[in-house]
Structures are given as structure tokens and as C-alpha cells.
Amino acid sequence: MLRVFLVEDESIIRETLRDTVPWSQYGYAFAGEAGDGEMALPLIRQVKPDVLITDIRMPFMDGLALSELVRREFPEIKIIIISGYDDFEYARQAISIGVDQYLLKPITKKALLDVLAELKEKIEGERANRSYLAQFHREAEEYEQYTRRVFFERVVAGQLSVQEIYESAAKLDIDLRAQCYTIAFFSVLPEPSASAEAYSEPGARLRDALLEHFLKYPEYVLLRWNLTTYAVLLKGETARMEELARRCVETVRSQYAACAPEQSWYVAVGRPTQRLSTLPACFEEVSRLWAYRHILPQQHVLTADTVSFLTGTGSGNSHLDQLDAGKVDPAILLGVMQSASAQEIPSFADEYIHSVEEALGSKPFCQYLMLSLRFTAARFAASLGVGQKEAFAPLTCLDLVGRNVTAAVGYKDPHYFSFLFKKTQGCTPRDYRGRRA
């Protein structure tokens, strides 16, 4: 229902209007009353009515002064002026203020109800238009984010030449001119496993604050990557890249501290590159670093230096023995393997596989992980020192057939899976399984 507020210094008139007008039948709720403008103003600020009905001649603050203040603070409120003076000057001032209706005393119930019905239709029409415009802007923003993400995906996948990158960026009004580039991921909300309360008002304030900051500076090209992650392309002079990365990290840290101090935050930053053509390698590195937040929950800043101790590539010392396989999701452990570079696999794959097997116990290894056929085979081949064909043997633990096999190894289309399998192995999955059984 729409809310109406009444201001009238004559108590008999005020009480008569309050008690005799069938407000609810016309879609209104009586939200409050006052005897003059001075008393009315703080109440209006509190209840924020949709319609204000006010007399002109009142002590302390008259109706015109009140209407002017209300119009300035709440331009969406509709104002009805009532007056016992048929004076053109009052009407002229009311029109200049932007009053919606001007009624003369004595007011008939029919005249007031007709005005209320007219204003109700007007308010609902304006709200419908605002809703439509808001939806249009949301869809436009979503489409812009979608096109920017598609562009970014093509860039980091290496599908565009440097010339095509610049041409596509120009169409999207993205300035990519810079000496140096890098990519960062940062979290905007708690991970999906968090409680629903975490997505309340503090989460919205956090997201808005972060987006406002990164959209403010031309050195950052921002786009949404998924539900809880934004990607940023940092660009600028080579000498400033460290500063830009540090400012990115500090912004995320400070906004989480201010808006959601109980939530964990993460930022992954790749190493700078001076070529747009090498952004795919930078993105691959950042994606790998981002995966480590699952097994390094206390490490909020993820860079090549901060996570190198896991693989031993930085200091030469492996710290895998610090991981408790019973407390870390096995799928996450192998997910980190999946994102690791080829040079890193031999140094720690055996230890990961052993940890996962211990955590899984009697559960079929491949079935639990539901990793792709190609990934599982390649990782086993690298760790066991055998060819890829021999490495397919562990996949026979899948006690599944048909579409279930396809889904378990990460493919949606069973025909496409069979096609790829036969192309690489020279036989169908069913024949392969029978041969290995």
C-alpha cells in the first residue's frame, strides 16, 4: 500500500480526514499526522510517505515552506496542498515548488478520493518505468560484463593476435596501451560453502566498495570471472607494476577489514609481462596460484614467491609433509596438481597421489575425483614414469558404463567422449574396459 501523511493545524479537519476517508479501499495506509510543518518534517523524514497532504496556512512553518523542503529532500513524494484561500499567488507558488495537486476548502470526500486515485495511478506508472529502466541498466551492465569476459577469455586463451586484441578492445572502449601488464584475481564474497548470512548487507557493501575502487582507476581493467571472483588486468609503466599490485592487495585487505572482517580474503597476482601476446601464460600462472587458496587458507596473498615452497621450485625444499591429507579435500589436492605446470609435476605428484590414496581409503580413486581422462592419465604417466597408454590402467576402477562413465570423467556429451577416446586410444571405451578388465 502507498503511505499518506497529513499536516493540518485545525484538529477537527485533521481528525475528520484521518477517520472518515477509506484509505485502504483506495490503496493507501495512513502513516501519520502533525499540526504544523515544523512538527511534521522530522516525522516525514522517518516514515517517508508516498503522498503528503498539507494545509498552507499553519503556525511555525506553513505548507509552502514544508513542501519546498520535502520536494528538495524527497523529490519522489507527491504533494497535495489544501487551502481555504482562493488566491492565485498561493497557487502560483505551489506550482513553482512542484506541488502535484491544489485543493480548496471545504474539501469534499469525493474530490480528495479522485485526487488520491489519480496520484496512485501516477505513482505506480512511475515505479513501473523506474523498474523497467533499472532492469534495462542491469541487463546492459550484465551484457557489457559478458562481452568483456568473452574478450578476456579469448585473450588469455591465445585466440587473438595482438592486432585483434587492440581492435576488439577499442570496440569495447577498453584502453590497453601500456608498457607492462599482469593479471590478478580477488575474492568479492565468501566462498559458496559459507553460510547464507555471509551474503547479506556487509557482503553487498564490500562488493560495492571494491568495484567502486577498481573502476575508478584506468590502470585496472575489471571484469567478473565467476560468482565469487573478479579478475583485474593491471597495466601501466614497468616501474609502477609492483606499486599497482601492492595497491590492489591493500584495497582488498582494507575493504574486507572494514566491511566483512570475519570473512577470509584472497588475492592472486601473476608476474608482470611486457607483451599482450604473453598474457595467456600470465593467466595460467594466476589460475594456478588462485587454486592454492584451498590448501593455504591462511595465505591471503598468492604469488609465485608465496606458494613456491609447496612444490619446492623456489627454495629447493618441499613442504608437502606439512599437509594433512585427512583434513584436505582429496579433490582439491588433485585440483592443484591439475593446475600445476609440467615442470612441477615430477617433484610432487607421487606424494600427492599417496596422500590422496590414504585419504580415500577403499574408495575408487578416479571415480571419487571425477577428473578428466586425459588429465588423470597424464598425471599418472608423469609420476609413474610410464607412457600414457599404460597410465590408463587405473581408470578401470570406474564401476560405471555408458553415460555414467562420460559424466564421471568430466564430459557432458557421451558421443563426443567416445569420439575423442577412440581417436586417442584406437578403440571404444567399452572395448578398452573389456580389454583391461
CSV table of C-alpha atoms in Angstrom, one decimal:
chain,number,residue,atom,x,y,z
A,1,MET,CA,0.0,0.0,0.0
A,2,LEU,CA,1.0,3.6,-0.5
A,3,ARG,CA,1.6,5.7,2.6
A,4,VAL,CA,0.0,9.1,3.2
A,5,PHE,CA,0.9,11.7,5.7
A,6,LEU,CA,-1.4,14.6,6.8
A,7,VAL,CA,-0.4,18.0,8.1
A,8,GLU,CA,-3.3,20.3,9.2
A,9,ASP,CA,-3.3,22.8,12.1
A,10,GLU,CA,-7.1,22.6,12.6
A,11,SER,CA,-7.6,19.4,14.6
A,12,ILE,CA,-11.2,18.9,13.6
A,13,ILE,CA,-10.4,18.9,9.9
A,14,ARG,CA,-7.3,16.7,10.5
A,15,GLU,CA,-9.2,14.1,12.6
A,16,THR,CA,-12.2,14.1,10.2
A,17,LEU,CA,-9.9,13.3,7.2
A,18,ARG,CA,-8.0,10.8,9.2
A,19,ASP,CA,-11.0,8.9,10.4
A,20,THR,CA,-13.6,9.2,7.6
A,21,VAL,CA,-11.6,8.7,4.4
A,22,PRO,CA,-11.5,5.0,3.4
A,23,TRP,CA,-7.7,5.0,2.9
A,24,SER,CA,-7.3,1.2,2.5
A,25,GLN,CA,-10.0,0.9,-0.1
A,26,TYR,CA,-8.0,3.2,-2.4
A,27,GLY,CA,-4.7,1.5,-1.8
A,28,TYR,CA,-3.4,3.8,1.0
A,29,ALA,CA,-2.3,3.4,4.6
A,30,PHE,CA,-2.5,6.4,6.9
A,31,ALA,CA,1.1,6.8,8.0
A,32,GLY,CA,1.0,9.8,10.4
A,33,GLU,CA,-0.2,13.3,11.1
A,34,ALA,CA,1.1,16.6,12.5
A,35,GLY,CA,-0.3,20.0,13.4
A,36,ASP,CA,2.3,22.2,11.6
A,37,GLY,CA,5.2,21.9,9.3
A,38,GLU,CA,7.9,22.1,11.9
A,39,MET,CA,6.5,19.1,13.8
A,40,ALA,CA,5.8,17.3,10.5
A,41,LEU,CA,9.2,17.4,8.9
A,42,PRO,CA,11.1,15.0,11.2
A,43,LEU,CA,8.1,12.6,11.1
A,44,ILE,CA,8.1,12.7,7.3
A,45,ARG,CA,11.8,12.0,7.3
A,46,GLN,CA,11.2,9.0,9.4
A,47,VAL,CA,8.2,7.4,7.7
A,48,LYS,CA,9.0,8.6,4.1
A,49,PRO,CA,5.4,8.7,2.8
A,50,ASP,CA,4.4,8.4,-0.8
A,51,VAL,CA,1.8,11.2,-0.6
A,52,LEU,CA,1.9,14.4,1.6
A,53,ILE,CA,-1.4,16.3,2.2
A,54,THR,CA,-0.7,19.7,3.8
A,55,ASP,CA,-2.6,22.9,4.6
A,56,ILE,CA,-1.0,26.2,3.5
A,57,ARG,CA,-1.7,28.5,6.4
A,58,MET,CA,-0.1,27.0,9.6
A,59,PRO,CA,1.9,28.3,12.5
A,60,PHE,CA,5.7,27.9,12.9
A,61,MET,CA,6.1,26.6,9.3
A,62,ASP,CA,3.5,26.9,6.6
A,63,GLY,CA,2.6,24.4,4.0
A,64,LEU,CA,4.6,26.0,1.2
A,65,ALA,CA,7.8,26.1,3.2
A,66,LEU,CA,7.2,22.5,4.2
A,67,SER,CA,6.5,21.4,0.6
A,68,GLU,CA,9.7,23.1,-0.6
A,69,LEU,CA,11.8,21.3,1.9
A,70,VAL,CA,10.1,17.9,1.3
A,71,ARG,CA,10.5,18.4,-2.5
A,72,ARG,CA,14.2,19.1,-2.1
A,73,GLU,CA,14.8,16.0,0.2
A,74,PHE,CA,12.3,13.6,-1.2
A,75,PRO,CA,11.5,14.5,-4.9
A,76,GLU,CA,9.5,11.3,-5.3
A,77,ILE,CA,6.9,12.3,-2.7
A,78,LYS,CA,3.6,13.5,-4.2
A,79,ILE,CA,2.2,16.7,-2.5
A,80,ILE,CA,-1.4,17.8,-2.2
A,81,ILE,CA,-1.9,21.4,-1.0
A,82,ILE,CA,-5.2,22.2,0.7
A,83,SER,CA,-6.2,25.8,1.3
A,84,GLY,CA,-9.2,27.9,2.3
A,85,TYR,CA,-7.9,30.9,0.3
A,86,ASP,CA,-8.8,31.1,-3.4
A,87,ASP,CA,-5.7,33.1,-4.0
A,88,PHE,CA,-3.8,33.0,-7.3
A,89,GLU,CA,-0.5,33.8,-5.6
A,90,TYR,CA,-0.7,30.7,-3.4
A,91,ALA,CA,-1.4,28.6,-6.4
A,92,ARG,CA,1.4,30.1,-8.4
A,93,GLN,CA,3.9,29.4,-5.6
A,94,ALA,CA,2.6,25.9,-5.2
A,95,ILE,CA,3.2,25.2,-8.9
A,96,SER,CA,6.7,26.7,-8.8
A,97,ILE,CA,7.6,24.3,-6.0
A,98,GLY,CA,6.3,21.3,-7.9
A,99,VAL,CA,3.1,20.5,-5.9
A,100,ASP,CA,1.1,17.9,-7.6
A,101,GLN,CA,-2.4,19.0,-6.6
A,102,TYR,CA,-4.0,22.1,-5.2
A,103,LEU,CA,-7.4,21.7,-3.5
A,104,LEU,CA,-9.6,24.4,-2.0
A,105,LYS,CA,-11.5,24.1,1.3
A,106,PRO,CA,-14.1,22.9,2.1
A,107,ILE,CA,-12.8,19.6,0.7
A,108,THR,CA,-15.3,17.0,-0.3
A,109,LYS,CA,-14.5,13.4,0.2
A,110,LYS,CA,-15.1,12.7,-3.5
A,111,ALA,CA,-12.7,15.4,-4.6
A,112,LEU,CA,-10.0,14.0,-2.3
A,113,LEU,CA,-10.6,10.4,-3.3
A,114,ASP,CA,-10.4,11.3,-7.0
A,115,VAL,CA,-7.1,13.1,-6.5
A,116,LEU,CA,-5.7,10.1,-4.4
A,117,ALA,CA,-6.8,7.7,-7.2
A,118,GLU,CA,-5.1,9.8,-9.8
A,119,LEU,CA,-1.9,10.1,-7.8
A,120,LYS,CA,-1.9,6.3,-7.1
A,121,GLU,CA,-2.0,5.6,-10.8
A,122,LYS,CA,0.8,8.1,-11.5
A,123,ILE,CA,3.0,6.7,-8.7
A,124,GLU,CA,2.5,3.1,-9.9
A,125,GLY,CA,3.3,4.2,-13.5
A,126,GLU,CA,6.5,5.9,-12.4
A,127,ARG,CA,7.6,2.9,-10.4
A,128,ALA,CA,7.0,0.6,-13.3
A,129,ASN,CA,9.1,2.9,-15.5
A,130,ARG,CA,11.9,3.0,-12.9
A,131,SER,CA,11.7,-0.7,-12.6
A,132,TYR,CA,12.0,-1.1,-16.3
A,133,LEU,CA,14.9,1.3,-16.6
A,134,ALA,CA,16.7,-0.4,-13.7
A,135,GLN,CA,16.2,-3.7,-15.3
A,136,PHE,CA,17.5,-2.3,-18.6
A,137,HIS,CA,20.6,-0.9,-16.9
A,138,ARG,CA,21.2,-4.2,-15.1
A,139,GLU,CA,20.9,-6.1,-18.4
A,140,ALA,CA,23.1,-3.6,-20.2
A,141,GLU,CA,25.8,-3.9,-17.4
A,142,GLU,CA,25.5,-7.7,-17.5
A,143,TYR,CA,25.9,-7.7,-21.3
A,144,GLU,CA,28.9,-5.4,-21.0
A,145,GLN,CA,30.4,-7.6,-18.4
A,146,TYR,CA,29.7,-10.7,-20.6
A,147,THR,CA,31.3,-9.2,-23.7
A,148,ARG,CA,34.3,-8.0,-21.7
A,149,ARG,CA,34.6,-11.5,-20.2
A,150,VAL,CA,34.3,-13.2,-23.6
A,151,PHE,CA,37.0,-10.8,-24.9
A,152,PHE,CA,39.2,-11.5,-21.9
A,153,GLU,CA,38.7,-15.3,-22.3
A,154,ARG,CA,39.8,-15.1,-25.9
A,155,VAL,CA,42.9,-13.1,-25.0
A,156,VAL,CA,44.1,-15.4,-22.2
A,157,ALA,CA,43.3,-18.4,-24.4
A,158,GLY,CA,45.7,-17.0,-27.1
A,159,GLN,CA,42.9,-16.9,-29.7
A,160,LEU,CA,43.6,-13.3,-30.7
A,161,SER,CA,46.6,-11.7,-32.4
A,162,VAL,CA,47.9,-8.5,-30.9
A,163,GLN,CA,46.3,-6.5,-33.6
A,164,GLU,CA,42.9,-8.3,-33.0
A,165,ILE,CA,43.3,-7.6,-29.3
A,166,TYR,CA,43.7,-3.9,-29.8
A,167,GLU,CA,40.8,-3.8,-32.4
A,168,SER,CA,38.4,-5.7,-30.1
A,169,ALA,CA,39.4,-3.6,-27.1
A,170,ALA,CA,38.7,-0.4,-29.0
A,171,LYS,CA,35.2,-1.6,-29.8
A,172,LEU,CA,34.6,-2.3,-26.0
A,173,ASP,CA,36.1,1.1,-25.1
A,174,ILE,CA,39.0,-0.6,-23.2
A,175,ASP,CA,42.4,1.2,-23.4
A,176,LEU,CA,45.1,-1.5,-23.3
A,177,ARG,CA,48.0,0.8,-24.1
A,178,ALA,CA,50.8,0.3,-21.6
A,179,GLN,CA,54.4,-0.8,-21.1
A,180,CYS,CA,53.6,-3.7,-18.8
A,181,TYR,CA,50.7,-6.0,-17.8
A,182,THR,CA,49.8,-8.6,-15.2
A,183,ILE,CA,46.6,-10.3,-14.1
A,184,ALA,CA,45.1,-10.5,-10.6
A,185,PHE,CA,42.2,-12.4,-9.1
A,186,PHE,CA,40.5,-11.3,-5.9
A,187,SER,CA,37.5,-12.6,-3.9
A,188,VAL,CA,34.4,-10.4,-3.7
A,189,LEU,CA,32.2,-12.6,-1.4
A,190,PRO,CA,32.7,-15.6,0.8
A,191,GLU,CA,33.2,-18.9,-0.9
A,192,PRO,CA,29.9,-20.7,-1.8
A,193,SER,CA,30.3,-23.1,1.1
A,194,ALA,CA,29.9,-20.2,3.6
A,195,SER,CA,26.6,-19.6,5.4
A,196,ALA,CA,23.8,-17.7,3.6
A,197,GLU,CA,24.1,-14.9,6.2
A,198,ALA,CA,27.5,-14.0,4.8
A,199,TYR,CA,25.8,-12.8,1.6
A,200,SER,CA,23.8,-10.1,3.5
A,201,GLU,CA,24.3,-6.4,3.7
A,202,PRO,CA,28.0,-6.5,4.7
A,203,GLY,CA,28.7,-8.6,1.6
A,204,ALA,CA,26.9,-6.1,-0.6
A,205,ARG,CA,28.8,-3.2,0.9
A,206,LEU,CA,32.1,-5.0,0.4
A,207,ARG,CA,31.4,-5.8,-3.2
A,208,ASP,CA,30.3,-2.2,-4.0
A,209,ALA,CA,33.3,-0.7,-2.3
A,210,LEU,CA,35.7,-2.9,-4.1
A,211,LEU,CA,34.1,-2.4,-7.5
A,212,GLU,CA,34.0,1.4,-7.0
A,213,HIS,CA,37.7,1.5,-6.3
A,214,PHE,CA,38.9,-0.7,-9.2
A,215,LEU,CA,36.5,1.1,-11.7
A,216,LYS,CA,37.9,4.4,-10.6
A,217,TYR,CA,41.4,3.9,-11.9
A,218,PRO,CA,42.4,3.5,-15.6
A,219,GLU,CA,45.3,1.2,-14.5
A,220,TYR,CA,42.8,-1.5,-13.7
A,221,VAL,CA,40.6,-3.3,-16.2
A,222,LEU,CA,37.9,-5.1,-14.2
A,223,LEU,CA,35.6,-8.0,-15.1
A,224,ARG,CA,33.6,-10.5,-13.2
A,225,TRP,CA,35.1,-14.0,-13.6
A,226,ASN,CA,32.6,-16.1,-11.6
A,227,LEU,CA,30.2,-15.8,-8.6
A,228,THR,CA,32.9,-15.0,-6.0
A,229,THR,CA,35.8,-13.9,-8.1
A,230,TYR,CA,36.8,-10.8,-10.1
A,231,ALA,CA,39.7,-10.7,-12.5
A,232,VAL,CA,41.8,-7.5,-13.0
A,233,LEU,CA,44.2,-6.7,-15.8
A,234,LEU,CA,46.8,-4.4,-14.3
A,235,LYS,CA,48.5,-2.1,-16.8
A,236,GLY,CA,51.0,0.7,-16.6
A,237,GLU,CA,54.6,1.6,-16.7
A,238,THR,CA,57.0,-1.2,-15.9
A,239,ALA,CA,58.4,0.6,-12.9
A,240,ARG,CA,54.9,1.0,-11.4
A,241,MET,CA,53.7,-2.6,-11.6
A,242,GLU,CA,54.9,-3.5,-8.1
A,243,GLU,CA,53.0,-0.5,-6.8
A,244,LEU,CA,49.9,-1.3,-8.7
A,245,ALA,CA,49.9,-4.9,-7.4
A,246,ARG,CA,50.5,-3.7,-3.9
A,247,ARG,CA,47.7,-1.2,-4.1
A,248,CYS,CA,45.4,-3.9,-5.4
A,249,VAL,CA,46.2,-6.2,-2.5
A,250,GLU,CA,45.9,-3.4,0.1
A,251,THR,CA,42.5,-2.3,-1.3
A,252,VAL,CA,41.0,-5.8,-0.9
A,253,ARG,CA,42.5,-6.2,2.5
A,254,SER,CA,41.3,-2.9,3.9
A,255,GLN,CA,37.8,-3.2,2.4
A,256,TYR,CA,37.4,-6.7,3.9
A,257,ALA,CA,38.6,-5.3,7.3
A,258,ALA,CA,36.1,-2.5,7.1
A,259,CYS,CA,33.0,-4.3,5.7
A,260,ALA,CA,33.5,-8.0,6.5
A,261,PRO,CA,36.3,-8.6,9.0
A,262,GLU,CA,35.1,-12.1,9.8
A,263,GLN,CA,35.5,-13.3,6.2
A,264,SER,CA,38.6,-14.6,4.5
A,265,TRP,CA,40.0,-12.7,1.6
A,266,TYR,CA,42.4,-13.7,-1.2
A,267,VAL,CA,44.4,-12.0,-3.9
A,268,ALA,CA,46.4,-13.8,-6.5
A,269,VAL,CA,48.8,-11.8,-8.6
A,270,GLY,CA,50.9,-13.0,-11.6
A,271,ARG,CA,54.3,-11.9,-12.7
A,272,PRO,CA,54.4,-8.9,-15.0
A,273,THR,CA,54.8,-9.2,-18.7
A,274,GLN,CA,55.6,-6.5,-21.3
A,275,ARG,CA,53.7,-8.2,-24.1
A,276,LEU,CA,50.0,-8.7,-24.6
A,277,SER,CA,50.8,-11.9,-26.5
A,278,THR,CA,52.2,-13.5,-23.3
A,279,LEU,CA,49.0,-12.8,-21.2
A,280,PRO,CA,47.9,-16.5,-21.7
A,281,ALA,CA,50.9,-17.6,-19.8
A,282,CYS,CA,50.3,-15.0,-17.1
A,283,PHE,CA,46.7,-16.1,-16.8
A,284,GLU,CA,47.7,-19.7,-16.5
A,285,GLU,CA,50.0,-18.8,-13.7
A,286,VAL,CA,47.4,-16.8,-11.8
A,287,SER,CA,44.8,-19.6,-12.2
A,288,ARG,CA,47.3,-22.0,-10.7
A,289,LEU,CA,48.1,-19.6,-7.8
A,290,TRP,CA,44.4,-19.0,-7.2
A,291,ALA,CA,43.8,-22.7,-6.7
A,292,TYR,CA,46.3,-22.8,-3.8
A,293,ARG,CA,43.9,-20.7,-1.6
A,294,HIS,CA,42.1,-24.0,-0.8
A,295,ILE,CA,45.2,-25.6,0.8
A,296,LEU,CA,46.8,-22.4,2.1
A,297,PRO,CA,43.7,-20.8,3.8
A,298,GLN,CA,45.9,-18.5,5.9
A,299,GLN,CA,47.9,-17.2,3.0
A,300,HIS,CA,45.8,-14.3,1.7
A,301,VAL,CA,48.3,-13.0,-0.9
A,302,LEU,CA,49.1,-15.7,-3.5
A,303,THR,CA,52.1,-15.1,-5.7
A,304,ALA,CA,54.8,-17.2,-7.2
A,305,ASP,CA,57.0,-16.5,-4.2
A,306,THR,CA,54.4,-17.2,-1.5
A,307,VAL,CA,53.4,-20.6,-2.8
A,308,SER,CA,56.7,-21.8,-4.3
A,309,PHE,CA,57.5,-23.8,-1.1
A,310,LEU,CA,54.7,-26.2,-1.9
A,311,THR,CA,56.5,-27.6,-4.9
A,312,GLY,CA,60.0,-26.8,-3.8
A,313,THR,CA,60.6,-24.8,-7.0
A,314,GLY,CA,61.6,-21.7,-5.1
A,315,SER,CA,63.9,-22.8,-2.3
A,316,GLY,CA,64.5,-26.4,-3.3
A,317,ASN,CA,62.7,-27.7,-0.2
A,318,SER,CA,59.3,-29.4,-0.5
A,319,HIS,CA,56.9,-28.8,2.3
A,320,LEU,CA,54.2,-31.3,1.3
A,321,ASP,CA,54.7,-33.1,4.6
A,322,GLN,CA,53.0,-30.2,6.3
A,323,LEU,CA,49.7,-31.1,4.6
A,324,ASP,CA,47.3,-33.3,6.5
A,325,ALA,CA,45.6,-35.4,3.8
A,326,GLY,CA,42.8,-36.3,6.3
A,327,LYS,CA,41.8,-32.6,6.6
A,328,VAL,CA,42.2,-31.5,3.0
A,329,ASP,CA,39.7,-32.5,0.4
A,330,PRO,CA,41.4,-35.0,-1.9
A,331,ALA,CA,39.7,-33.5,-5.0
A,332,ILE,CA,41.3,-30.2,-4.1
A,333,LEU,CA,44.7,-31.8,-3.7
A,334,LEU,CA,44.5,-33.2,-7.2
A,335,GLY,CA,43.0,-30.0,-8.4
A,336,VAL,CA,46.2,-28.2,-7.5
A,337,MET,CA,48.0,-30.9,-9.4
A,338,GLN,CA,45.8,-30.3,-12.4
A,339,SER,CA,46.7,-26.6,-12.4
A,340,ALA,CA,50.4,-27.2,-11.8
A,341,SER,CA,52.9,-26.7,-14.6
A,342,ALA,CA,54.5,-29.6,-16.4
A,343,GLN,CA,57.9,-28.9,-14.7
A,344,GLU,CA,56.4,-29.1,-11.3
A,345,ILE,CA,54.6,-32.5,-11.7
A,346,PRO,CA,57.6,-34.9,-11.2
A,347,SER,CA,58.7,-33.2,-8.0
A,348,PHE,CA,55.5,-33.8,-6.0
A,349,ALA,CA,53.0,-35.9,-7.9
A,350,ASP,CA,53.9,-39.1,-6.1
A,351,GLU,CA,53.5,-37.5,-2.7
A,352,TYR,CA,50.1,-36.0,-3.7
A,353,ILE,CA,48.8,-39.3,-5.1
A,354,HIS,CA,49.9,-41.1,-1.9
A,355,SER,CA,48.2,-38.6,0.3
A,356,VAL,CA,45.0,-38.8,-1.7
A,357,GLU,CA,45.0,-42.6,-1.7
A,358,GLU,CA,45.4,-42.5,2.1
A,359,ALA,CA,42.5,-40.1,2.4
A,360,LEU,CA,40.3,-42.0,0.1
A,361,GLY,CA,40.8,-45.4,1.8
A,362,SER,CA,38.8,-48.0,-0.1
A,363,LYS,CA,37.0,-45.6,-2.4
A,364,PRO,CA,37.8,-45.9,-6.1
A,365,PHE,CA,40.4,-43.2,-6.8
A,366,CYS,CA,39.3,-42.0,-10.2
A,367,GLN,CA,35.6,-42.3,-9.5
A,368,TYR,CA,35.9,-40.0,-6.4
A,369,LEU,CA,37.9,-37.3,-8.2
A,370,MET,CA,35.9,-37.3,-11.4
A,371,LEU,CA,38.8,-35.7,-13.2
A,372,SER,CA,39.1,-35.8,-16.9
A,373,LEU,CA,40.5,-38.9,-18.6
A,374,ARG,CA,43.3,-37.1,-20.2
A,375,PHE,CA,44.4,-35.3,-17.0
A,376,THR,CA,44.4,-38.4,-14.9
A,377,ALA,CA,46.3,-40.4,-17.4
A,378,ALA,CA,48.9,-37.7,-18.0
A,379,ARG,CA,49.5,-37.1,-14.3
A,380,PHE,CA,49.9,-40.8,-13.6
A,381,ALA,CA,52.2,-41.1,-16.5
A,382,ALA,CA,54.4,-38.3,-15.2
A,383,SER,CA,54.5,-39.6,-11.7
A,384,LEU,CA,55.0,-43.3,-12.5
A,385,GLY,CA,57.4,-42.8,-15.4
A,386,VAL,CA,55.3,-44.8,-17.9
A,387,GLY,CA,53.7,-44.0,-21.2
A,388,GLN,CA,50.2,-42.5,-21.4
A,389,LYS,CA,48.6,-45.7,-22.7
A,390,GLU,CA,49.9,-47.7,-19.7
A,391,ALA,CA,48.7,-45.0,-17.4
A,392,PHE,CA,45.0,-45.6,-18.4
A,393,ALA,CA,45.0,-48.8,-16.4
A,394,PRO,CA,43.9,-47.1,-13.1
A,395,LEU,CA,40.8,-45.8,-14.9
A,396,THR,CA,39.3,-49.4,-14.9
A,397,CYS,CA,38.4,-48.8,-11.3
A,398,LEU,CA,35.4,-46.9,-12.6
A,399,ASP,CA,32.5,-49.3,-12.0
A,400,LEU,CA,30.3,-47.4,-14.5
A,401,VAL,CA,29.1,-47.8,-18.0
A,402,GLY,CA,27.7,-45.6,-20.8
A,403,ARG,CA,26.7,-42.0,-19.8
A,404,ASN,CA,27.9,-42.5,-16.2
A,405,VAL,CA,31.5,-43.0,-17.4
A,406,THR,CA,31.2,-39.9,-19.6
A,407,ALA,CA,30.0,-37.8,-16.7
A,408,ALA,CA,32.5,-39.2,-14.2
A,409,VAL,CA,35.5,-38.2,-16.3
A,410,GLY,CA,34.2,-34.7,-17.0
A,411,TYR,CA,32.5,-34.8,-20.4
A,412,LYS,CA,28.8,-33.9,-21.0
A,413,ASP,CA,28.3,-35.5,-24.4
A,414,PRO,CA,28.9,-39.3,-24.5
A,415,HIS,CA,29.3,-39.3,-28.3
A,416,TYR,CA,32.0,-36.6,-28.2
A,417,PHE,CA,33.8,-38.5,-25.4
A,418,SER,CA,33.7,-41.8,-27.4
A,419,PHE,CA,35.0,-40.0,-30.4
A,420,LEU,CA,37.9,-38.5,-28.5
A,421,PHE,CA,38.6,-41.8,-26.8
A,422,LYS,CA,38.7,-43.8,-30.0
A,423,LYS,CA,40.8,-41.2,-31.7
A,424,THR,CA,43.5,-41.3,-29.0
A,425,GLN,CA,43.3,-45.0,-28.0
A,426,GLY,CA,42.2,-46.7,-31.2
A,427,CYS,CA,39.1,-48.4,-29.6
A,428,THR,CA,35.8,-47.5,-27.9
A,429,PRO,CA,35.6,-47.0,-24.1
A,430,ARG,CA,33.6,-50.2,-23.8
A,431,ASP,CA,36.2,-52.3,-25.8
A,432,TYR,CA,39.0,-50.7,-23.7
A,433,ARG,CA,37.3,-51.5,-20.5
A,434,GLY,CA,36.7,-55.1,-21.5
A,435,ARG,CA,40.3,-55.5,-22.6
A,436,ARG,CA,41.6,-54.1,-19.2
A,437,ALA,CA,39.1,-56.0,-17.0
